[in-house]
GROMACS .gro file of C-alpha atoms in nm:
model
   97
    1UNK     CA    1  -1.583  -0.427   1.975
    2UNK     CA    2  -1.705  -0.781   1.999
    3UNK     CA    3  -1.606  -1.108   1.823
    4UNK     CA    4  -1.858  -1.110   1.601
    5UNK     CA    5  -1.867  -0.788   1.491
    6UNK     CA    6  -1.466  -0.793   1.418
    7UNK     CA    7  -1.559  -1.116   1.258
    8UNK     CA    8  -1.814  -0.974   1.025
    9UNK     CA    9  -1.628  -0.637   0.909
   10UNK     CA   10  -1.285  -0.838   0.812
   11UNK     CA   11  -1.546  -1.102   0.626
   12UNK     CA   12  -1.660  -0.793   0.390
   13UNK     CA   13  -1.312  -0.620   0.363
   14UNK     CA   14  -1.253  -0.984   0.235
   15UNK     CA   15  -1.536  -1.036  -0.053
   16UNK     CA   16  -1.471  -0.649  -0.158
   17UNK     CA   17  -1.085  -0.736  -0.195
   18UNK     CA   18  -1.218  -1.033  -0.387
   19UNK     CA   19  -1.446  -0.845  -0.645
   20UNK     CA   20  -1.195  -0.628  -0.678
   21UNK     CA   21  -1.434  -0.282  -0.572
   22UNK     CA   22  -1.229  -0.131  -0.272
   23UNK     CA   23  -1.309   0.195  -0.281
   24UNK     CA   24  -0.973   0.434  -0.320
   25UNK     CA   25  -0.972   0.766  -0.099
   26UNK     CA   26  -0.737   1.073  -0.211
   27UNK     CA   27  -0.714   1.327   0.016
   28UNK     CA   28  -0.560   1.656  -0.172
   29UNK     CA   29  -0.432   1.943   0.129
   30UNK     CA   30  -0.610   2.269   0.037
   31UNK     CA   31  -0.376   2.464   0.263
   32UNK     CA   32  -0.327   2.794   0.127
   33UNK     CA   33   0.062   2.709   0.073
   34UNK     CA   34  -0.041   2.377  -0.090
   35UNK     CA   35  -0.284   2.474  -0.285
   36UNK     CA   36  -0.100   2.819  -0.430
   37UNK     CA   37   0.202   2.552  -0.517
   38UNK     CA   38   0.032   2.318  -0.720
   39UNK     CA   39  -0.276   2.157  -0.581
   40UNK     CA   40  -0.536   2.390  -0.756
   41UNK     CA   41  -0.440   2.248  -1.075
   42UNK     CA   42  -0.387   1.905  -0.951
   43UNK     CA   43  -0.716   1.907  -0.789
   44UNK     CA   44  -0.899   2.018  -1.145
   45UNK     CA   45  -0.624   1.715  -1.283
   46UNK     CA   46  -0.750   1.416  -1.066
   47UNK     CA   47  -1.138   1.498  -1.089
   48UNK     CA   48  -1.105   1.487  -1.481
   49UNK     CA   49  -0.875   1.195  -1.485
   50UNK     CA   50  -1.166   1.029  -1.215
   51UNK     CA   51  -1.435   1.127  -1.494
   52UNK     CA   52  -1.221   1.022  -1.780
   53UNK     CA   53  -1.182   0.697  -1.677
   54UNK     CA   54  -1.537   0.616  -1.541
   55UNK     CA   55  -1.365   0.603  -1.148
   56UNK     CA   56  -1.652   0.766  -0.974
   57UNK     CA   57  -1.751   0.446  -0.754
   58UNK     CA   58  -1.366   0.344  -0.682
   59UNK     CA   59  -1.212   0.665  -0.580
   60UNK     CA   60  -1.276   0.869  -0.279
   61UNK     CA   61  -1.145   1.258  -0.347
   62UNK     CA   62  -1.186   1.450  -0.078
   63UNK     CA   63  -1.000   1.814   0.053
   64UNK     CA   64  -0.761   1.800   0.338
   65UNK     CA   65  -0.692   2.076   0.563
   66UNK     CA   66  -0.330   2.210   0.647
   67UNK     CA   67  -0.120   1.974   0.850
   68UNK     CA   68   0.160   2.156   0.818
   69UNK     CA   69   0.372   2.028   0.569
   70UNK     CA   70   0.368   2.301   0.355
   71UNK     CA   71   0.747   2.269   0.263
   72UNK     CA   72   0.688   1.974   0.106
   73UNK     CA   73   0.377   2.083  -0.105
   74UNK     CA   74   0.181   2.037  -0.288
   75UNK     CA   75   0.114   1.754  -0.111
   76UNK     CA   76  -0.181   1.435  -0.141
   77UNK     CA   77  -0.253   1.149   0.044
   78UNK     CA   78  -0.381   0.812  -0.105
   79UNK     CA   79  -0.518   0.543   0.108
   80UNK     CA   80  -0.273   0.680   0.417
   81UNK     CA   81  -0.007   0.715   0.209
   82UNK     CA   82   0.151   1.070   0.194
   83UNK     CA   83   0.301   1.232  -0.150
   84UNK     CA   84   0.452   1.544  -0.130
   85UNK     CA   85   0.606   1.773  -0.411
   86UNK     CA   86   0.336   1.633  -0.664
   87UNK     CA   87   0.319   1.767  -0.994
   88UNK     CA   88   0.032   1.654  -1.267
   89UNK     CA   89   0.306   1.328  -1.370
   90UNK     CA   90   0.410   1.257  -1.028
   91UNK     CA   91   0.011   1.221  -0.950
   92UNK     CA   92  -0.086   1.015  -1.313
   93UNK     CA   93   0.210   0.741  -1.196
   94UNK     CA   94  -0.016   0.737  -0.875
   95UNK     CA   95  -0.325   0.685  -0.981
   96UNK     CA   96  -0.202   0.408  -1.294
   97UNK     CA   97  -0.024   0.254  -1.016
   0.00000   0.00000   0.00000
């Protein structure tokens, strides 16, 4: 990658940070073990907590597949950040945060 090009993508990570409109991603594992512990609730959870609070443009929810942490599930991941053992308050702290 070029100069210029690093140049212009760190100039709009800049003026995003600045109006505040970074866009949040939270990965949720729909692994069978993940999912059967928790997650199927705590998907249903997030998406009406996104809704409630108008968060369609600033969060990112997307489903992750199995990476094999299914001892410590139910498990997300916000921004690259890994939670595991979530439950429905564990997840609200998150997402006030």
């Amino acid at each position: 990658m070029n100069v210029k090009k690093i140049w212009y993508i760190s100039l709009i990570i800049i003026v995003l940070e600045f109006l505040n409109i970074m866009v949040s991603e939270i990965k949720i594992c729909m692994g069978s073990a993940c999912f059967a512990k928790g997650n199927q609730d705590n998907l249903v959870f997030i998406k009406n907590y996104i809704e409630e609070h108008c968060l369609e443009s600033k969060i990112h929810l997307i489903g992750g597949l199995c990476e094999n942490q299914c001892a410590n599930g139910p498990r997300i991941i916000v921004d690259d950040v890994a939670y595991n053992n979530v439950t429905k308050e564990k997840i609200l702290e998150i997402l006030k945060g």
